[in-house]
mmCIF file of C-alpha atoms and ligand atoms in Angstrom:
data_model
loop_
_atom_site.group_PDB
_atom_site.id
_atom_site.type_symbol
_atom_site.label_atom_id
_atom_site.label_comp_id
_atom_site.label_asym_id
_atom_site.label_seq_id
_atom_site.Cartn_x
_atom_site.Cartn_y
_atom_site.Cartn_z
ATOM 1 C CA MET D 1 -2.964 -14.832 -1.417
ATOM 2 C CA LYS D 2 -3.468 -11.835 0.846
ATOM 3 C CA GLN D 3 -6.633 -11.881 2.909
ATOM 4 C CA LEU D 4 -9.263 -9.161 2.501
ATOM 5 C CA SER D 5 -9.331 -6.975 5.552
ATOM 6 C CA VAL D 6 -12.355 -5.231 6.899
ATOM 7 C CA TRP D 7 -12.540 -1.529 6.431
ATOM 8 C CA ALA D 8 -14.642 1.320 7.782
ATOM 9 C CA GLY D 9 -17.882 1.898 5.958
ATOM 10 C CA SER D 10 -18.678 -1.750 5.012
ATOM 11 C CA ALA D 11 -21.163 -2.057 7.865
ATOM 12 C CA ALA D 12 -23.003 0.987 6.716
ATOM 13 C CA ILE D 13 -23.094 -0.325 3.150
ATOM 14 C CA ALA D 14 -24.398 -3.699 4.363
ATOM 15 C CA ALA D 15 -27.193 -1.916 6.231
ATOM 16 C CA VAL D 16 -28.229 -0.074 3.037
ATOM 17 C CA CYS D 17 -28.143 -3.269 0.990
ATOM 18 C CA ALA D 18 -30.259 -5.084 3.586
ATOM 19 C CA VAL D 19 -32.966 -2.428 3.183
ATOM 20 C CA ALA D 20 -32.785 -2.625 -0.638
ATOM 21 C CA THR D 21 -33.063 -6.373 -0.688
ATOM 22 C CA GLY D 22 -36.236 -7.758 -2.127
ATOM 23 C CA ALA D 23 -38.294 -10.502 -0.662
ATOM 24 C CA GLN D 24 -37.225 -13.134 -3.140
ATOM 25 C CA ALA D 25 -33.639 -13.005 -1.762
ATOM 26 C CA GLN D 26 -34.704 -13.526 1.841
ATOM 27 C CA GLY D 27 -33.720 -16.969 2.890
ATOM 28 C CA ALA D 28 -32.503 -17.870 -0.609
ATOM 29 C CA PRO D 29 -29.535 -20.208 -0.682
ATOM 30 C CA LYS D 30 -26.084 -18.764 -1.323
ATOM 31 C CA LEU D 31 -25.290 -18.161 -4.927
ATOM 32 C CA LYS D 32 -22.512 -20.487 -5.979
ATOM 33 C CA VAL D 33 -19.627 -18.597 -7.790
ATOM 34 C CA GLY D 34 -16.801 -20.576 -9.351
ATOM 35 C CA PHE D 35 -13.450 -18.980 -10.060
ATOM 36 C CA MET D 36 -11.708 -20.727 -12.947
ATOM 37 C CA LEU D 37 -8.440 -18.938 -12.999
ATOM 38 C CA PRO D 38 -4.654 -19.662 -13.154
ATOM 39 C CA TYR D 39 -3.296 -19.761 -9.638
ATOM 40 C CA SER D 40 -0.001 -21.230 -10.750
ATOM 41 C CA GLY D 41 2.496 -20.495 -13.599
ATOM 42 C CA THR D 42 3.244 -17.350 -15.525
ATOM 43 C CA TYR D 43 -0.279 -15.914 -15.109
ATOM 44 C CA ALA D 44 -0.750 -16.731 -11.453
ATOM 45 C CA ALA D 45 -0.615 -13.144 -10.317
ATOM 46 C CA LEU D 46 -3.299 -12.222 -12.835
ATOM 47 C CA GLY D 47 -5.614 -14.875 -11.432
ATOM 48 C CA ASN D 48 -5.060 -13.777 -7.871
ATOM 49 C CA ASN D 49 -5.726 -10.052 -8.651
ATOM 50 C CA ILE D 50 -9.002 -10.847 -10.565
ATOM 51 C CA GLU D 51 -10.265 -12.819 -7.516
ATOM 52 C CA ASN D 52 -9.224 -9.973 -5.229
ATOM 53 C CA GLY D 53 -10.954 -7.441 -7.358
ATOM 54 C CA PHE D 54 -14.167 -9.519 -7.483
ATOM 55 C CA LYS D 55 -14.256 -10.018 -3.758
ATOM 56 C CA LEU D 56 -13.572 -6.354 -3.018
ATOM 57 C CA TYR D 57 -16.705 -5.212 -4.868
ATOM 58 C CA VAL D 58 -18.770 -7.864 -3.111
ATOM 59 C CA ALA D 59 -17.299 -6.813 0.274
ATOM 60 C CA GLU D 60 -18.335 -3.178 -0.498
ATOM 61 C CA ARG D 61 -21.860 -4.384 -0.997
ATOM 62 C CA GLY D 62 -21.824 -6.024 2.457
ATOM 63 C CA GLY D 63 -20.966 -9.467 1.073
ATOM 64 C CA LYS D 64 -24.109 -9.582 -1.030
ATOM 65 C CA LEU D 65 -25.190 -9.125 -4.653
ATOM 66 C CA GLY D 66 -28.839 -8.447 -5.303
ATOM 67 C CA GLY D 67 -29.467 -9.488 -1.710
ATOM 68 C CA ARG D 68 -27.823 -12.959 -2.143
ATOM 69 C CA GLU D 69 -24.859 -14.165 -0.246
ATOM 70 C CA LEU D 70 -22.190 -15.705 -2.310
ATOM 71 C CA GLU D 71 -20.293 -18.981 -1.811
ATOM 72 C CA TYR D 72 -17.046 -19.323 -3.649
ATOM 73 C CA PHE D 73 -15.402 -22.340 -5.409
ATOM 74 C CA LYS D 74 -12.190 -22.391 -7.276
ATOM 75 C CA VAL D 75 -10.098 -24.360 -9.773
ATOM 76 C CA ASP D 76 -6.541 -23.665 -10.802
ATOM 77 C CA ASP D 77 -6.741 -23.946 -14.623
ATOM 78 C CA GLU D 78 -2.904 -23.647 -14.844
ATOM 79 C CA SER D 79 -3.457 -21.838 -18.159
ATOM 80 C CA ASP D 80 -3.478 -25.265 -19.817
ATOM 81 C CA PRO D 81 -6.056 -25.592 -22.562
ATOM 82 C CA ALA D 82 -5.749 -29.309 -22.625
ATOM 83 C CA LYS D 83 -7.264 -29.402 -19.103
ATOM 84 C CA ALA D 84 -9.983 -26.729 -19.831
ATOM 85 C CA THR D 85 -12.903 -29.077 -20.363
ATOM 86 C CA ASP D 86 -12.192 -31.101 -17.185
ATOM 87 C CA ASN D 87 -11.628 -28.059 -15.121
ATOM 88 C CA VAL D 88 -14.644 -26.233 -16.057
ATOM 89 C CA ASN D 89 -16.652 -29.448 -15.488
ATOM 90 C CA LYS D 90 -15.360 -29.563 -11.992
ATOM 91 C CA LEU D 91 -17.086 -26.367 -11.309
ATOM 92 C CA ILE D 92 -20.311 -27.152 -13.325
ATOM 93 C CA LYS D 93 -20.826 -30.855 -12.408
ATOM 94 C CA ARG D 94 -18.997 -31.423 -9.234
ATOM 95 C CA ASP D 95 -19.645 -28.030 -7.381
ATOM 96 C CA GLN D 96 -22.780 -27.198 -9.242
ATOM 97 C CA VAL D 97 -21.962 -23.525 -9.390
ATOM 98 C CA ASP D 98 -24.508 -21.006 -10.638
ATOM 99 C CA VAL D 99 -21.873 -18.582 -12.203
ATOM 100 C CA ILE D 100 -18.414 -19.036 -13.554
ATOM 101 C CA ILE D 101 -15.811 -16.263 -13.389
ATOM 102 C CA GLY D 102 -13.022 -17.270 -15.802
ATOM 103 C CA THR D 103 -10.481 -17.157 -17.300
ATOM 104 C CA VAL D 104 -7.146 -15.482 -18.194
ATOM 105 C CA HIS D 105 -5.655 -17.481 -21.072
ATOM 106 C CA SER D 106 -7.368 -17.343 -24.419
ATOM 107 C CA GLY D 107 -6.838 -20.971 -25.340
ATOM 108 C CA VAL D 108 -8.394 -22.062 -21.988
ATOM 109 C CA ALA D 109 -11.244 -19.582 -22.439
ATOM 110 C CA ALA D 110 -12.114 -21.091 -25.873
ATOM 111 C CA GLY D 111 -12.349 -24.552 -24.338
ATOM 112 C CA MET D 112 -14.387 -23.254 -21.430
ATOM 113 C CA ALA D 113 -16.722 -21.384 -23.666
ATOM 114 C CA ARG D 114 -17.539 -24.485 -25.650
ATOM 115 C CA VAL D 115 -18.675 -26.197 -22.440
ATOM 116 C CA VAL D 116 -20.680 -23.275 -20.972
ATOM 117 C CA LYS D 117 -22.440 -22.632 -24.333
ATOM 118 C CA ASP D 118 -23.872 -26.143 -23.900
ATOM 119 C CA SER D 119 -24.520 -26.101 -20.101
ATOM 120 C CA GLY D 120 -25.949 -22.618 -20.166
ATOM 121 C CA THR D 121 -24.052 -21.572 -17.072
ATOM 122 C CA LEU D 122 -23.761 -17.785 -16.696
ATOM 123 C CA THR D 123 -20.001 -17.013 -17.409
ATOM 124 C CA ILE D 124 -18.219 -13.682 -17.039
ATOM 125 C CA VAL D 125 -14.809 -13.651 -18.600
ATOM 126 C CA PRO D 126 -12.621 -11.410 -16.495
ATOM 127 C CA ASN D 127 -9.568 -11.292 -18.793
ATOM 128 C CA ALA D 128 -9.020 -13.775 -21.703
ATOM 129 C CA GLY D 129 -9.461 -11.695 -24.861
ATOM 130 C CA VAL D 130 -10.105 -14.499 -27.347
ATOM 131 C CA ASN D 131 -12.080 -12.760 -29.930
ATOM 132 C CA ALA D 132 -14.478 -15.622 -30.710
ATOM 133 C CA VAL D 133 -15.906 -15.544 -27.074
ATOM 134 C CA THR D 134 -17.769 -12.461 -28.089
ATOM 135 C CA GLY D 135 -17.551 -13.242 -31.806
ATOM 136 C CA ALA D 136 -18.344 -16.577 -33.515
ATOM 137 C CA MET D 137 -18.949 -18.285 -30.114
ATOM 138 C CA CYS D 138 -21.017 -15.521 -28.536
ATOM 139 C CA ALA D 139 -23.975 -16.720 -26.468
ATOM 140 C CA PRO D 140 -26.694 -15.260 -24.257
ATOM 141 C CA ASN D 141 -25.022 -16.530 -21.152
ATOM 142 C CA ILE D 142 -21.396 -15.424 -21.854
ATOM 143 C CA PHE D 143 -20.149 -11.949 -20.996
ATOM 144 C CA ARG D 144 -16.842 -10.328 -20.736
ATOM 145 C CA SER D 145 -15.638 -7.625 -18.360
ATOM 146 C CA SER D 146 -12.240 -7.133 -19.841
ATOM 147 C CA PHE D 147 -11.442 -6.645 -23.594
ATOM 148 C CA SER D 148 -11.180 -8.576 -26.855
ATOM 149 C CA ASN D 149 -7.665 -9.090 -28.073
ATOM 150 C CA TRP D 150 -8.471 -7.023 -31.078
ATOM 151 C CA GLN D 151 -9.197 -3.910 -28.942
ATOM 152 C CA PRO D 152 -5.879 -2.838 -27.453
ATOM 153 C CA ALA D 153 -3.939 -4.406 -30.401
ATOM 154 C CA TYR D 154 -5.963 -2.450 -33.067
ATOM 155 C CA ALA D 155 -5.422 0.776 -31.103
ATOM 156 C CA MET D 156 -1.671 0.221 -30.968
ATOM 157 C CA GLY D 157 -1.419 -0.375 -34.744
ATOM 158 C CA SER D 158 -2.839 3.177 -35.279
ATOM 159 C CA VAL D 159 -0.588 4.703 -32.676
ATOM 160 C CA MET D 160 2.646 3.088 -34.240
ATOM 161 C CA ALA D 161 1.706 4.158 -37.770
ATOM 162 C CA GLU D 162 0.940 7.668 -36.577
ATOM 163 C CA ARG D 163 4.343 7.913 -34.888
ATOM 164 C CA GLY D 164 5.998 7.174 -38.199
ATOM 165 C CA HIS D 165 7.150 3.615 -37.791
ATOM 166 C CA LYS D 166 7.225 1.790 -41.170
ATOM 167 C CA LYS D 167 8.931 -1.539 -40.716
ATOM 168 C CA VAL D 168 8.101 -3.582 -37.599
ATOM 169 C CA VAL D 169 8.962 -7.060 -36.219
ATOM 170 C CA THR D 170 6.322 -8.730 -34.019
ATOM 171 C CA ILE D 171 7.204 -11.129 -31.207
ATOM 172 C CA THR D 172 4.881 -13.158 -28.990
ATOM 173 C CA TRP D 173 3.898 -16.498 -27.675
ATOM 174 C CA GLY D 174 2.475 -18.819 -30.364
ATOM 175 C CA TYR D 175 -1.109 -19.231 -28.997
ATOM 176 C CA ALA D 176 -4.508 -17.706 -29.688
ATOM 177 C CA GLY D 177 -3.808 -14.782 -27.307
ATOM 178 C CA GLY D 178 -0.582 -13.907 -29.028
ATOM 179 C CA ALA D 179 -1.739 -14.504 -32.545
ATOM 180 C CA GLU D 180 -4.824 -12.299 -32.143
ATOM 181 C CA MET D 181 -2.957 -9.518 -30.539
ATOM 182 C CA VAL D 182 -0.672 -9.544 -33.588
ATOM 183 C CA ASP D 183 -3.612 -9.789 -36.106
ATOM 184 C CA GLY D 184 -5.378 -6.808 -34.566
ATOM 185 C CA PHE D 185 -2.202 -4.774 -34.601
ATOM 186 C CA LYS D 186 -1.501 -5.605 -38.274
ATOM 187 C CA GLU D 187 -5.013 -4.598 -39.348
ATOM 188 C CA SER D 188 -4.633 -0.923 -38.341
ATOM 189 C CA PHE D 189 -0.895 -0.720 -38.813
ATOM 190 C CA THR D 190 -0.996 -1.792 -42.476
ATOM 191 C CA LYS D 191 -3.974 0.346 -43.027
ATOM 192 C CA GLY D 192 -1.761 3.270 -41.752
ATOM 193 C CA GLY D 193 0.983 2.459 -44.228
ATOM 194 C CA GLY D 194 3.175 0.199 -42.055
ATOM 195 C CA GLN D 195 4.661 -3.112 -42.882
ATOM 196 C CA VAL D 196 5.398 -6.166 -40.725
ATOM 197 C CA VAL D 197 8.751 -7.555 -41.884
ATOM 198 C CA LYS D 198 8.921 -10.559 -39.586
ATOM 199 C CA ASP D 199 6.652 -12.355 -37.076
ATOM 200 C CA LEU D 200 8.600 -14.201 -34.322
ATOM 201 C CA THR D 201 6.913 -16.629 -31.945
ATOM 202 C CA LEU D 202 7.999 -19.076 -29.186
ATOM 203 C CA PRO D 203 5.724 -21.591 -27.391
ATOM 204 C CA PHE D 204 3.641 -20.452 -24.465
ATOM 205 C CA PRO D 205 4.848 -20.035 -21.641
ATOM 206 C CA THR D 206 8.483 -20.350 -22.514
ATOM 207 C CA VAL D 207 10.986 -17.424 -21.835
ATOM 208 C CA GLU D 208 14.011 -18.392 -23.703
ATOM 209 C CA PHE D 209 14.056 -15.039 -25.615
ATOM 210 C CA GLN D 210 17.744 -14.769 -26.361
ATOM 211 C CA ALA D 211 17.969 -16.107 -29.933
ATOM 212 C CA LEU D 212 14.917 -14.132 -31.041
ATOM 213 C CA ILE D 213 16.272 -10.918 -29.582
ATOM 214 C CA THR D 214 19.487 -11.609 -31.519
ATOM 215 C CA GLU D 215 17.302 -11.980 -34.600
ATOM 216 C CA ILE D 216 15.572 -8.658 -33.928
ATOM 217 C CA ALA D 217 18.948 -6.930 -33.614
ATOM 218 C CA ALA D 218 20.026 -8.379 -36.930
ATOM 219 C CA THR D 219 16.825 -7.431 -38.642
ATOM 220 C CA LYS D 220 17.007 -3.723 -37.538
ATOM 221 C CA PRO D 221 13.297 -2.811 -37.780
ATOM 222 C CA ASP D 222 12.135 0.683 -36.916
ATOM 223 C CA ALA D 223 10.256 -0.696 -33.873
ATOM 224 C CA VAL D 224 9.083 -3.954 -32.262
ATOM 225 C CA TYR D 225 5.505 -4.789 -31.378
ATOM 226 C CA THR D 226 4.944 -7.462 -28.645
ATOM 227 C CA PHE D 227 2.384 -9.262 -26.577
ATOM 228 C CA PHE D 228 3.639 -10.836 -23.371
ATOM 229 C CA ALA D 229 1.962 -10.755 -19.928
ATOM 230 C CA GLY D 230 2.626 -11.720 -16.326
ATOM 231 C CA GLY D 231 5.952 -13.418 -15.538
ATOM 232 C CA GLY D 232 6.821 -13.686 -19.224
ATOM 233 C CA ALA D 233 6.375 -9.888 -19.699
ATOM 234 C CA VAL D 234 8.750 -9.215 -16.816
ATOM 235 C CA LYS D 235 11.444 -11.416 -18.304
ATOM 236 C CA PHE D 236 11.020 -10.148 -21.912
ATOM 237 C CA VAL D 237 11.264 -6.519 -21.022
ATOM 238 C CA LYS D 238 14.368 -7.143 -18.869
ATOM 239 C CA ASP D 239 16.035 -9.264 -21.502
ATOM 240 C CA TYR D 240 15.259 -6.671 -24.290
ATOM 241 C CA ALA D 241 16.936 -3.928 -22.179
ATOM 242 C CA ALA D 242 19.832 -6.141 -21.121
ATOM 243 C CA ALA D 243 20.625 -6.599 -24.902
ATOM 244 C CA GLY D 244 20.653 -2.803 -25.243
ATOM 245 C CA LEU D 245 17.823 -2.791 -27.737
ATOM 246 C CA ASN D 246 15.701 -0.420 -25.615
ATOM 247 C CA LYS D 247 18.188 2.228 -26.625
ATOM 248 C CA THR D 248 17.960 1.540 -30.397
ATOM 249 C CA ILE D 249 14.673 -0.070 -31.386
ATOM 250 C CA PRO D 250 11.477 1.193 -29.580
ATOM 251 C CA LEU D 251 9.241 -1.558 -28.002
ATOM 252 C CA TYR D 252 5.550 -1.194 -28.002
ATOM 253 C CA GLY D 253 2.533 -3.444 -27.207
ATOM 254 C CA PRO D 254 -0.737 -3.884 -25.475
ATOM 255 C CA GLY D 255 -0.322 -2.751 -21.842
ATOM 256 C CA PHE D 256 -0.242 -6.147 -20.370
ATOM 257 C CA LEU D 257 3.473 -5.855 -21.025
ATOM 258 C CA THR D 258 3.823 -3.373 -18.265
ATOM 259 C CA ASP D 259 0.757 -3.759 -16.070
ATOM 260 C CA GLY D 260 1.256 -5.241 -12.575
ATOM 261 C CA THR D 261 4.909 -5.879 -13.650
ATOM 262 C CA LEU D 262 6.759 -2.570 -13.198
ATOM 263 C CA GLU D 263 8.131 -3.142 -9.754
ATOM 264 C CA ALA D 264 9.838 -6.354 -11.026
ATOM 265 C CA GLN D 265 10.906 -4.832 -14.356
ATOM 266 C CA GLY D 266 12.553 -1.702 -12.795
ATOM 267 C CA ALA D 267 14.464 0.624 -15.079
ATOM 268 C CA SER D 268 14.291 -1.790 -18.074
ATOM 269 C CA ALA D 269 10.654 -0.697 -18.611
ATOM 270 C CA SER D 270 11.372 3.039 -18.435
ATOM 271 C CA GLY D 271 9.524 5.098 -21.156
ATOM 272 C CA LEU D 272 7.666 2.007 -22.755
ATOM 273 C CA MET D 273 4.534 3.079 -24.509
ATOM 274 C CA THR D 274 1.519 0.709 -24.531
ATOM 275 C CA THR D 275 -2.230 0.824 -25.146
ATOM 276 C CA LEU D 276 -4.760 -0.469 -22.720
ATOM 277 C CA HIS D 277 -8.310 0.117 -21.255
ATOM 278 C CA TYR D 278 -6.720 1.157 -17.873
ATOM 279 C CA ALA D 279 -3.873 3.506 -16.877
ATOM 280 C CA ASP D 280 -2.343 5.393 -13.971
ATOM 281 C CA GLY D 281 -3.262 8.958 -13.543
ATOM 282 C CA LEU D 282 -6.793 8.809 -14.790
ATOM 283 C CA THR D 283 -9.208 11.518 -13.529
ATOM 284 C CA VAL D 284 -11.975 9.058 -12.877
ATOM 285 C CA PRO D 285 -13.541 9.486 -9.416
ATOM 286 C CA LYS D 286 -14.412 5.863 -9.265
ATOM 287 C CA ASP D 287 -10.719 4.994 -9.814
ATOM 288 C CA ARG D 288 -9.613 7.042 -6.774
ATOM 289 C CA ALA D 289 -12.117 5.278 -4.511
ATOM 290 C CA PHE D 290 -11.266 1.952 -5.945
ATOM 291 C CA ARG D 291 -7.492 2.479 -5.497
ATOM 292 C CA THR D 292 -7.864 3.532 -1.910
ATOM 293 C CA SER D 293 -10.083 0.576 -0.903
ATOM 294 C CA TYR D 294 -8.063 -1.996 -2.953
ATOM 295 C CA THR D 295 -4.748 -0.893 -1.433
ATOM 296 C CA ALA D 296 -6.213 -0.904 2.077
ATOM 297 C CA ALA D 297 -7.577 -4.349 1.615
ATOM 298 C CA TYR D 298 -4.647 -6.070 -0.042
ATOM 299 C CA LYS D 299 -1.672 -3.841 0.857
ATOM 300 C CA ALA D 300 -0.717 -3.679 -2.779
ATOM 301 C CA PRO D 301 -1.813 -1.287 -5.645
ATOM 302 C CA PRO D 302 -4.447 -2.591 -8.079
ATOM 303 C CA ASP D 303 -3.715 -3.398 -11.684
ATOM 304 C CA VAL D 304 -5.888 -3.987 -14.790
ATOM 305 C CA TYR D 305 -6.574 -7.548 -13.708
ATOM 306 C CA ALA D 306 -7.989 -6.330 -10.367
ATOM 307 C CA VAL D 307 -10.150 -3.851 -12.292
ATOM 308 C CA GLN D 308 -11.520 -6.523 -14.571
ATOM 309 C CA GLY D 309 -12.405 -8.738 -11.495
ATOM 310 C CA TYR D 310 -14.037 -5.871 -9.745
ATOM 311 C CA ASP D 311 -16.064 -5.123 -12.924
ATOM 312 C CA ALA D 312 -17.112 -8.763 -13.330
ATOM 313 C CA ALA D 313 -18.697 -8.502 -9.899
ATOM 314 C CA GLN D 314 -20.377 -5.227 -10.865
ATOM 315 C CA MET D 315 -21.814 -6.869 -14.001
ATOM 316 C CA LEU D 316 -23.100 -9.774 -11.936
ATOM 317 C CA GLY D 317 -24.482 -7.399 -9.320
ATOM 318 C CA ALA D 318 -26.286 -5.306 -12.084
ATOM 319 C CA GLY D 319 -28.016 -8.515 -13.158
ATOM 320 C CA LEU D 320 -28.868 -9.813 -9.749
ATOM 321 C CA GLU D 321 -30.189 -6.425 -8.515
ATOM 322 C CA ALA D 322 -32.653 -6.212 -11.405
ATOM 323 C CA VAL D 323 -34.182 -9.618 -10.539
ATOM 324 C CA LYS D 324 -33.898 -9.009 -6.705
ATOM 325 C CA GLY D 325 -31.644 -12.044 -6.362
ATOM 326 C CA ASP D 326 -33.987 -14.402 -8.293
ATOM 327 C CA PHE D 327 -31.369 -16.214 -10.282
ATOM 328 C CA GLY D 328 -34.091 -18.222 -12.128
ATOM 329 C CA LYS D 329 -35.157 -15.105 -14.040
ATOM 330 C CA LYS D 330 -32.342 -15.542 -16.517
ATOM 331 C CA LYS D 331 -33.798 -13.516 -19.390
ATOM 332 C CA GLU D 332 -34.320 -10.453 -17.207
ATOM 333 C CA LEU D 333 -30.977 -10.932 -15.481
ATOM 334 C CA TYR D 334 -29.089 -11.128 -18.867
ATOM 335 C CA ALA D 335 -31.044 -8.100 -20.195
ATOM 336 C CA ALA D 336 -30.054 -6.015 -17.164
ATOM 337 C CA ILE D 337 -26.298 -6.886 -17.602
ATOM 338 C CA GLU D 338 -26.633 -5.968 -21.321
ATOM 339 C CA ALA D 339 -28.312 -2.505 -20.463
ATOM 340 C CA ALA D 340 -25.811 -1.764 -17.589
ATOM 341 C CA ARG D 341 -23.466 1.232 -17.670
ATOM 342 C CA ILE D 342 -20.593 -0.046 -15.541
ATOM 343 C CA ASP D 343 -19.063 2.626 -13.345
ATOM 344 C CA SER D 344 -15.559 1.120 -13.719
ATOM 345 C CA PRO D 345 -12.236 2.477 -12.369
ATOM 346 C CA ARG D 346 -11.211 2.550 -16.119
ATOM 347 C CA GLY D 347 -14.064 4.970 -16.726
ATOM 348 C CA VAL D 348 -17.735 4.144 -17.564
ATOM 349 C CA PHE D 349 -18.255 1.370 -20.150
ATOM 350 C CA THR D 350 -21.306 -0.157 -21.768
ATOM 351 C CA ILE D 351 -21.776 -3.696 -23.091
ATOM 352 C CA SER D 352 -22.044 -4.467 -26.753
ATOM 353 C CA LYS D 353 -24.735 -6.736 -28.377
ATOM 354 C CA SER D 354 -22.092 -9.490 -28.348
ATOM 355 C CA HIS D 355 -21.384 -8.880 -24.624
ATOM 356 C CA ASN D 356 -17.962 -7.186 -24.757
ATOM 357 C CA PRO D 357 -17.087 -3.852 -23.193
ATOM 358 C CA VAL D 358 -17.335 -0.747 -25.416
ATOM 359 C CA GLN D 359 -14.475 1.188 -23.950
ATOM 360 C CA ASP D 360 -11.790 3.797 -24.276
ATOM 361 C CA ILE D 361 -8.338 2.590 -25.017
ATOM 362 C CA TYR D 362 -5.523 4.612 -23.454
ATOM 363 C CA LEU D 363 -2.089 5.333 -24.598
ATOM 364 C CA ARG D 364 0.269 5.096 -21.623
ATOM 365 C CA LYS D 365 3.896 5.751 -20.941
ATOM 366 C CA VAL D 366 5.985 4.130 -18.144
ATOM 367 C CA ASP D 367 7.195 6.634 -15.741
ATOM 368 C CA GLY D 368 8.697 5.106 -12.551
ATOM 369 C CA ASN D 369 6.351 2.555 -11.243
ATOM 370 C CA GLU D 370 3.333 3.990 -13.202
ATOM 371 C CA ASN D 371 1.792 3.451 -16.590
ATOM 372 C CA LYS D 372 0.887 7.173 -16.879
ATOM 373 C CA VAL D 373 -1.929 8.053 -19.152
ATOM 374 C CA VAL D 374 -0.771 10.054 -22.200
ATOM 375 C CA SER D 375 -4.067 10.244 -24.259
ATOM 376 C CA VAL D 376 -7.110 8.382 -25.350
ATOM 377 C CA ALA D 377 -5.832 6.253 -28.315
ATOM 378 C CA ALA D 378 -9.384 5.094 -29.289
ATOM 379 C CA LYS D 379 -12.641 6.393 -27.972
ATOM 380 C CA ALA D 380 -15.501 4.045 -27.106
ATOM 381 C CA LEU D 381 -13.847 1.263 -29.172
ATOM 382 C CA ALA D 382 -16.208 -1.611 -29.904
ATOM 383 C CA ASP D 383 -14.890 -4.983 -30.942
ATOM 384 C CA PRO D 384 -16.276 -5.821 -34.512
ATOM 385 C CA ALA D 385 -17.683 -9.069 -33.086
ATOM 386 C CA ARG D 386 -17.139 -10.943 -36.310
ATOM 387 C CA GLY D 387 -19.252 -14.006 -36.632
ATOM 388 C CA CYS D 388 -21.533 -13.323 -33.696
ATOM 389 C CA SER D 389 -25.239 -13.805 -34.403
ATOM 390 C CA MET D 390 -27.356 -13.518 -31.320
HETATM 391 C C1 LIG J 1 -5.006 -13.997 -23.185
HETATM 392 O O1 LIG J 1 -4.558 -15.195 -23.420
HETATM 393 O O2 LIG J 1 -6.122 -13.666 -23.766
HETATM 394 C C2 LIG J 1 -4.335 -13.067 -22.297
HETATM 395 C C3 LIG J 1 -3.596 -13.414 -21.318
HETATM 396 C C4 LIG J 1 -2.928 -12.448 -20.493
HETATM 397 C C5 LIG J 1 -3.156 -11.149 -20.687
HETATM 398 C C6 LIG J 1 -4.009 -10.697 -21.737
HETATM 399 C C7 LIG J 1 -4.537 -11.670 -22.555
HETATM 400 O O3 LIG J 1 -2.567 -10.222 -19.867
#
């Protein structure tokens, strides 16, 4: 992972923060933050970019949130749900962290949420979209800075129906993330008059797509809807184009298909349309500043994962500032996060009662190495938070 470099202005920001710091934070021990993220496997880049984004925001605040210095711990969760309980307990019991920032994979997040619901550890989910985390499993101490799987998927179903596609094949990994991304899509696509003629899956994180791509070609749908991300998304988009299907059967999906992946996908991704809560070419002032400082710090452009990490730090910061770093004041701290308007590079978002972002979902189109914004596919979209009683 690239190291964060120091940039001009941070000293000035630190000075301002020092003045704003309340008495409670003076001399307080460092707040322990545990990253539970994938640092290996198909989602490794996602985990790294989340951590980078988080640390960028903290560095911009002079290394402190609410006057408290932070100390970091990390666990590579390997995107393996079977290890989720052990891994989250390493942070809670061994490292005794105050806050968990995790994770990426929906199955791992569900296992993690079960543990932190019991332990009461403040947890901010910086990617994994598993609906239940801000639905049936919602809890006062669990927040999300990213999205629910339902959000970008539901937005895409409407887009594809409006574009006149009638018969669609879906293809994804057979795990909670993939299944929910397909369910959300179907909900709006069928409402719009579309029909899903076939659902194809393969086990996470395998990338032997060939037989399934052959099946798509034989089925001849109007379009294909897919969820893949990270290394798997790179390979799927390349294989789809290599089979020539990008010329005959349009491919759509949530924007994870093309975010942070375009350099590796090259021409095979050209023209792909996706839906996501972030895009290139937004006219959001915060986005310009964020991109400049992220690129300066890490020598690479940010992606949606970096934004979600940055915003997880903003959410934690909003809570800590309200209690002047006094982490014991949990009720006030959580209330402040709930009430926050997060000035995100994606555009300002608010936080729903179930603790999920209420946010615009953009329609984007790949142009060169950019996911250029085309329009707002869904304005201030809130997850239905099915099953959440809090
Ligand atoms: C998920 O499993 O929830 C997930 C993983 C990677 C993404 C998006 C969602 O890019």
